Each structure stands twice: as structure tokens, then as C-alpha cells.
Amino acid sequence: MYCMAWKQRALLGLAGARRGWHRARPIVDLSYSRHFMDFQGSSIPSVMKKLQVTKLSPDFRQAATLLTDAPVPVPGDAELLVRTRYIGINASDINYSSGRYDPTVKPPFDTGFESMGEVVGLGLSASAEYSVGQSVAFLGPGSFAEYIVVPAKQAIPLPSMNPHFLPLLLSGTTAYISLKELGGLSEGKKVLVTAAAGGTGQFAVQLAKKAKCHVIGTCSSDEKAGFLKSIGCDLPINYKSENIREVLKKQYPEGVDVVYESIGGEMFDLAVKSLATKGTLIIIGFLSGYQTSSGLSPIAEGTLPATLLKKSASVRGFYLLQYFSLYREAMKALLKMYASGELVCEVDFGDSSPEGKFFGLEAVFRAIDYMYMGKNLGKIVVELPYPVNSKL
């Protein structure tokens, strides 16, 4: 139960902002009135924009609808109301919009996996740990919205509203946990990272180098190859101008010890054949097939058992949710590395895309197209409008 009337709460929020009392954790109960001023002096509207899946399809443009009059949600006692500032784009967004992750969920349902923003309202119990104005991140369905309600237990506190933290949420933790738990990295091992200049590939490269491995990375342009060199990749391979199979056969005749694989199809087949004796291939995705009706890309499945048997090699799958008990530890380690300058978090806002920067929820559609065309360098991030009319 709340301990004061809504007008008092709203006034407390304004007074705290005016006097710098954010640490006092002002409490705002939106169930009484949506039209109050947040800590920056902006009026919180009664409606907002959000993306919702209205039709199951691997084509995100067909699956999702932009709603412009969705009600701003109301936080409960142990929840936060977060105004979204940045959202992350993932290849698996269309797996969700096509219903592959949970076939029991039927349209309409909210979409998007990761976001970060500022707390603008919170319940009484949530105020024990969080305060209005605090920067937080959220990993979970429904992130493609201007405002979201986040359970306080699931919120991830951030040092500041820095968009370069966003790649760590899903991409960074996927690389960190999968390589730590499945990769068996050690000095001198040869590690191949596919889509190495992408959202998660950039972290696999850096973490493998941190473990003193020799790293090979595939990419699609000379610009990306240059970026990979800058973050420590020993041998970038531009598959648009080089034959990956021939390069690997010539440079690594004994094979590679670990493959961090996210493309699938022909790249998967090539990676399996390139494994060294007792090598390990870690599957974190197969985006080459995500836009198909099945979500899969064809592989030479019939030869896989024999290939693995002859090399005593293994193929391991990695799904982040099944390792979620390790998530906060991983996030903490990654934030520490970034803060100390040991980790680069490359972000692509779409500035070089034909229509320019990805800004507003409307831009999510072309951001996803941009990713599947293989244009992005680093993690694709969409910035949302930030209306501030502060008189404080």
C-alpha cells in the first residue's frame, strides 16, 4: 500500500529533482494520474508508441505494427516505470515475431528484447533499491516501447545513460558466458569467430584475445576487417574478396580449436570441417535461415556424425536463458572491463544507412533490414525521442 496521496508523491518527485534529492527515492503512483511531471520536468503522457506483433511472420515488416495510442503502463508496488532511451536490435527479433520461441503465445504481443532508459516512476517496495532518474537496463520481451514497466528484481542498474552499455546486455553476455562455459579457452588456442564485426562477434574476438588465443574473424568488408584488427583480431577474413575455405586450409592445416558460430548453412559446414582434433564449435545462432519459413538454413547434416567422430570434435548449442543464473556475474564483469578500457563496445546508430540515423520506433523496421543486409558494424542501436521541457 502506498503511504501518501498522489499529489504529494508527484510534488515530492518535483521537489527532489529541484533540490537534487534523487537519492531520496521519490515515489510516484501513476494509477491516480498519468499527467504528472517527471524528474526532468517533462509531462508523462497517457499514451505512447510501441511495436506489437499482430501477425506471425519471419518478415518483421509484416509481423509488427506500430501502435501510436498504447496506454502508458502503470508500475506496481515492486516495479519501475522506465522511459526508454535506447533499444537494441537482434537477429532473433524475427524468431520472436514469427512465434518460434514460444508457439503458445498468439498475436497480439509486444516485441523487442533489450532496452535502457531512466526510471520515471516506481512503487513503494521498488523505492528501497531504485530512485527516480536512475539509469537502468532491461532484458526481456516488450522492450520496443517508449515506456515499459520493469520488475525491480529484473532491472539492471547502470552507471550512466551511455548507449555503449547496451551491447553488453545480450550480445556481450552471450559471448562471455558461452566462451567461458563451453569454449575451454586457453593460451595459444586458435579461435574462429564468424560475423566477427557484428553485435556479439566483436565481444567473442576481444574475450578470446583476453584469454591469449589466436583469433580469426570473418567479415564482409575491408572497413570491418580494419575494425577487427583494431580490437585484436589476428586474421580478419573478408569473405567478399577472399575464399574462407582456402585461407583456413592454407593458414591452419591442422584446423582451429574453437569456432564461435552465428551464421549457419554453408558457414556452419565450413566451420565443422575446419575443426581441429578435439575441437569445439559453439552455435549461438544461424541467422542465414531466420528469414525463411522454417527458420533454418540447410547444412550437410548427413556427414556431420562422421566428421565429428573422426576428430573427436563436438558441436555445442548455447541459449542464454538456460544459463541465466550466470547473467548478473557476467554483466558485472563486462561493465568492469568496459570501465577500465579493456573492452570496446562498438555501436551502429545507422548513420551510414541510406535514410540516416535510426531514431524513433519507426526506425526499427529499417534497422532490422540493415542488419540482415550485413551492413552493421557492431551492435545496432535505435535511439528514441527524449522530450524535455524542463523549467527546473
Short mmCIF file of C-alpha atoms in Angstrom, two decimals, residues 96-298:
data_model
loop_
_atom_site.label_atom_id
_atom_site.label_comp_id
_atom_site.label_asym_id
_atom_site.label_seq_id
_atom_site.Cartn_x
_atom_site.Cartn_y
_atom_site.Cartn_z
CA TYR A 96 10.18 -13.95 -31.76
CA SER A 97 7.91 -12.21 -34.26
CA SER A 98 7.44 -15.49 -36.14
CA GLY A 99 6.39 -17.33 -32.97
CA ARG A 100 9.35 -19.71 -32.90
CA TYR A 101 10.46 -19.04 -29.34
CA ASP A 102 7.10 -19.74 -27.75
CA PRO A 103 4.47 -21.26 -30.07
CA THR A 104 1.86 -20.97 -27.31
CA VAL A 105 1.92 -17.16 -27.46
CA LYS A 106 -0.54 -15.81 -30.03
CA PRO A 107 -0.76 -12.31 -31.51
CA PRO A 108 -1.05 -9.61 -30.50
CA PHE A 109 2.01 -9.49 -28.25
CA ASP A 110 4.73 -6.94 -27.54
CA THR A 111 8.17 -7.36 -29.05
CA GLY A 112 11.81 -6.36 -28.58
CA PHE A 113 14.36 -7.90 -26.20
CA GLU A 114 16.60 -5.21 -24.75
CA SER A 115 16.44 -1.57 -23.79
CA MET A 116 17.82 1.04 -21.44
CA GLY A 117 16.31 4.19 -20.01
CA GLU A 118 15.55 6.24 -16.92
CA VAL A 119 13.25 5.47 -14.03
CA VAL A 120 10.38 7.99 -14.05
CA GLY A 121 8.04 6.24 -11.60
CA LEU A 122 8.20 3.38 -9.10
CA GLY A 123 6.29 1.52 -6.44
CA LEU A 124 6.93 1.70 -2.73
CA SER A 125 8.92 -1.52 -2.34
CA ALA A 126 10.89 -0.81 -5.52
CA SER A 127 11.98 2.51 -3.99
CA ALA A 128 14.12 0.63 -1.49
CA GLU A 129 16.66 -0.07 -4.25
CA TYR A 130 15.93 2.39 -7.06
CA SER A 131 15.32 6.11 -7.42
CA VAL A 132 13.63 8.38 -9.93
CA GLY A 133 16.17 9.47 -12.55
CA GLN A 134 18.29 6.33 -12.21
CA SER A 135 19.67 4.73 -15.38
CA VAL A 136 18.66 1.09 -15.81
CA ALA A 137 18.65 -1.60 -18.47
CA PHE A 138 16.11 -4.33 -19.12
CA LEU A 139 16.43 -7.65 -20.89
CA GLY A 140 13.05 -9.14 -21.72
CA PRO A 141 10.12 -9.16 -24.16
CA GLY A 142 8.28 -5.90 -24.81
CA SER A 143 11.30 -3.60 -24.99
CA PHE A 144 10.25 -1.90 -28.24
CA ALA A 145 8.15 0.75 -26.46
CA GLU A 146 8.56 4.35 -25.30
CA TYR A 147 7.72 3.39 -21.72
CA ILE A 148 7.97 -0.02 -20.09
CA VAL A 149 7.21 -1.45 -16.67
CA VAL A 150 10.15 -3.42 -15.32
CA PRO A 151 10.08 -5.68 -12.24
CA ALA A 152 12.64 -4.20 -9.85
CA LYS A 153 14.31 -7.61 -9.46
CA GLN A 154 14.92 -7.78 -13.22
CA ALA A 155 16.25 -4.26 -13.71
CA ILE A 156 19.98 -3.85 -14.30
CA PRO A 157 21.43 -0.69 -12.70
CA LEU A 158 23.80 1.26 -14.96
CA PRO A 159 26.44 3.85 -14.08
CA SER A 160 25.03 6.34 -16.62
CA MET A 161 22.85 6.70 -19.71
CA ASN A 162 25.61 5.59 -22.06
CA PRO A 163 24.35 3.72 -25.18
CA HIS A 164 27.63 1.79 -25.33
CA PHE A 165 26.42 -0.22 -22.35
CA LEU A 166 23.56 -1.62 -24.45
CA PRO A 167 25.63 -4.13 -26.50
CA LEU A 168 26.65 -5.81 -23.25
CA LEU A 169 23.09 -6.80 -22.30
CA LEU A 170 22.56 -9.61 -24.77
CA SER A 171 25.50 -9.70 -27.18
CA GLY A 172 28.23 -9.28 -24.59
CA THR A 173 26.81 -11.71 -22.05
CA THR A 174 26.18 -14.32 -24.76
CA ALA A 175 29.84 -14.22 -25.79
CA TYR A 176 31.13 -14.07 -22.22
CA ILE A 177 29.10 -16.97 -20.81
CA SER A 178 29.24 -19.25 -23.86
CA LEU A 179 33.01 -18.99 -24.25
CA LYS A 180 33.61 -19.36 -20.53
CA GLU A 181 31.29 -22.34 -20.08
CA LEU A 182 31.74 -24.14 -23.40
CA GLY A 183 34.85 -22.79 -25.10
CA GLY A 184 37.62 -24.02 -22.81
CA LEU A 185 39.78 -21.11 -23.95
CA SER A 186 43.47 -21.11 -23.06
CA GLU A 187 46.65 -19.51 -24.31
CA GLY A 188 47.60 -20.42 -27.86
CA LYS A 189 44.28 -21.91 -28.93
CA LYS A 190 43.03 -20.95 -32.38
CA VAL A 191 39.54 -19.42 -32.32
CA LEU A 192 37.39 -18.70 -35.37
CA VAL A 193 34.59 -16.15 -34.94
CA THR A 194 32.01 -15.84 -37.72
CA ALA A 195 30.25 -12.49 -38.26
CA ALA A 196 33.08 -11.19 -36.12
CA ALA A 197 32.33 -7.48 -36.61
CA GLY A 198 28.70 -7.83 -35.55
CA GLY A 199 26.96 -7.23 -32.25
CA THR A 200 28.16 -10.36 -30.47
CA GLY A 201 31.12 -11.27 -32.66
CA GLN A 202 33.04 -8.18 -31.52
CA PHE A 203 32.93 -9.47 -27.94
CA ALA A 204 33.91 -13.02 -28.86
CA VAL A 205 37.01 -11.64 -30.60
CA GLN A 206 38.03 -9.49 -27.63
CA LEU A 207 37.34 -12.11 -24.96
CA ALA A 208 39.28 -14.75 -26.90
CA LYS A 209 42.22 -12.35 -27.21
CA LYS A 210 41.96 -11.60 -23.50
CA ALA A 211 42.41 -15.36 -22.97
CA LYS A 212 45.60 -15.13 -25.11
CA CYS A 213 44.14 -17.07 -28.02
CA HIS A 214 44.92 -16.64 -31.71
CA VAL A 215 41.75 -15.20 -33.28
CA ILE A 216 40.43 -15.43 -36.84
CA GLY A 217 37.32 -13.43 -37.74
CA THR A 218 35.10 -13.45 -40.82
CA CYS A 219 33.53 -10.22 -42.09
CA SER A 220 32.07 -8.66 -45.24
CA SER A 221 34.13 -5.53 -45.94
CA ASP A 222 37.59 -4.02 -45.66
CA GLU A 223 36.19 -1.47 -43.19
CA LYS A 224 35.06 -4.29 -40.91
CA ALA A 225 38.41 -6.05 -41.34
CA GLY A 226 40.12 -2.86 -40.18
CA PHE A 227 37.85 -2.69 -37.15
CA LEU A 228 38.62 -6.31 -36.28
CA LYS A 229 42.35 -5.62 -36.41
CA SER A 230 41.83 -2.65 -34.10
CA ILE A 231 40.27 -4.88 -31.42
CA GLY A 232 42.98 -7.54 -31.64
CA CYS A 233 41.84 -9.98 -34.32
CA ASP A 234 44.95 -11.72 -35.67
CA LEU A 235 43.49 -12.62 -39.07
CA PRO A 236 40.35 -10.92 -40.39
CA ILE A 237 38.95 -12.65 -43.50
CA ASN A 238 36.76 -10.59 -45.84
CA TYR A 239 34.60 -13.26 -47.44
CA LYS A 240 33.56 -10.87 -50.21
CA SER A 241 37.12 -10.74 -51.54
CA GLU A 242 38.71 -13.89 -50.07
CA ASN A 243 37.86 -17.58 -50.12
CA ILE A 244 37.46 -18.52 -46.47
CA ARG A 245 37.90 -22.23 -47.11
CA GLU A 246 41.20 -21.74 -48.92
CA VAL A 247 42.53 -19.24 -46.37
CA LEU A 248 41.75 -21.56 -43.45
CA LYS A 249 43.20 -24.61 -45.22
CA LYS A 250 46.42 -22.77 -46.05
CA GLN A 251 46.90 -20.89 -42.77
CA TYR A 252 45.60 -23.57 -40.37
CA PRO A 253 46.15 -27.02 -41.93
CA GLU A 254 45.65 -28.67 -38.52
CA GLY A 255 42.34 -26.87 -38.02
CA VAL A 256 41.02 -24.46 -35.40
CA ASP A 257 40.28 -25.34 -31.79
CA VAL A 258 37.12 -23.32 -31.17
CA VAL A 259 34.50 -21.84 -33.50
CA TYR A 260 32.02 -19.22 -32.32
CA GLU A 261 29.32 -19.59 -34.98
CA SER A 262 26.23 -17.50 -35.65
CA ILE A 263 25.56 -17.73 -39.39
CA GLY A 264 24.61 -21.35 -40.14
CA GLY A 265 24.20 -23.01 -43.53
CA GLU A 266 27.36 -23.17 -45.64
CA MET A 267 29.35 -21.31 -42.99
CA PHE A 268 28.42 -23.95 -40.42
CA ASP A 269 29.51 -26.75 -42.76
CA LEU A 270 32.81 -24.99 -43.44
CA ALA A 271 33.38 -24.39 -39.72
CA VAL A 272 32.79 -28.05 -38.85
CA LYS A 273 35.25 -29.19 -41.50
CA SER A 274 37.78 -26.66 -40.19
CA LEU A 275 37.74 -28.01 -36.64
CA ALA A 276 40.97 -29.40 -35.25
CA THR A 277 41.15 -32.72 -33.43
CA LYS A 278 39.12 -32.39 -30.21
CA GLY A 279 37.86 -29.03 -31.45
CA THR A 280 34.57 -27.43 -30.33
CA LEU A 281 32.00 -25.49 -32.34
CA ILE A 282 29.62 -23.29 -30.34
CA ILE A 283 26.34 -22.44 -32.06
CA ILE A 284 24.87 -19.15 -30.81
CA GLY A 285 22.58 -18.71 -33.82
CA PHE A 286 22.08 -19.37 -37.53
CA LEU A 287 20.84 -16.04 -38.87
CA SER A 288 21.18 -17.06 -42.53
CA GLY A 289 17.99 -19.08 -42.07
CA TYR A 290 15.95 -16.83 -39.79
CA GLN A 291 14.08 -15.15 -42.64
CA THR A 292 12.96 -18.45 -44.15
CA SER A 293 9.64 -20.11 -43.35
CA SER A 294 11.38 -22.82 -41.28
CA GLY A 295 13.91 -20.54 -39.64
CA LEU A 296 16.68 -22.97 -40.63
CA SER A 297 19.43 -22.93 -43.23
CA PRO A 298 20.36 -26.21 -44.98
#
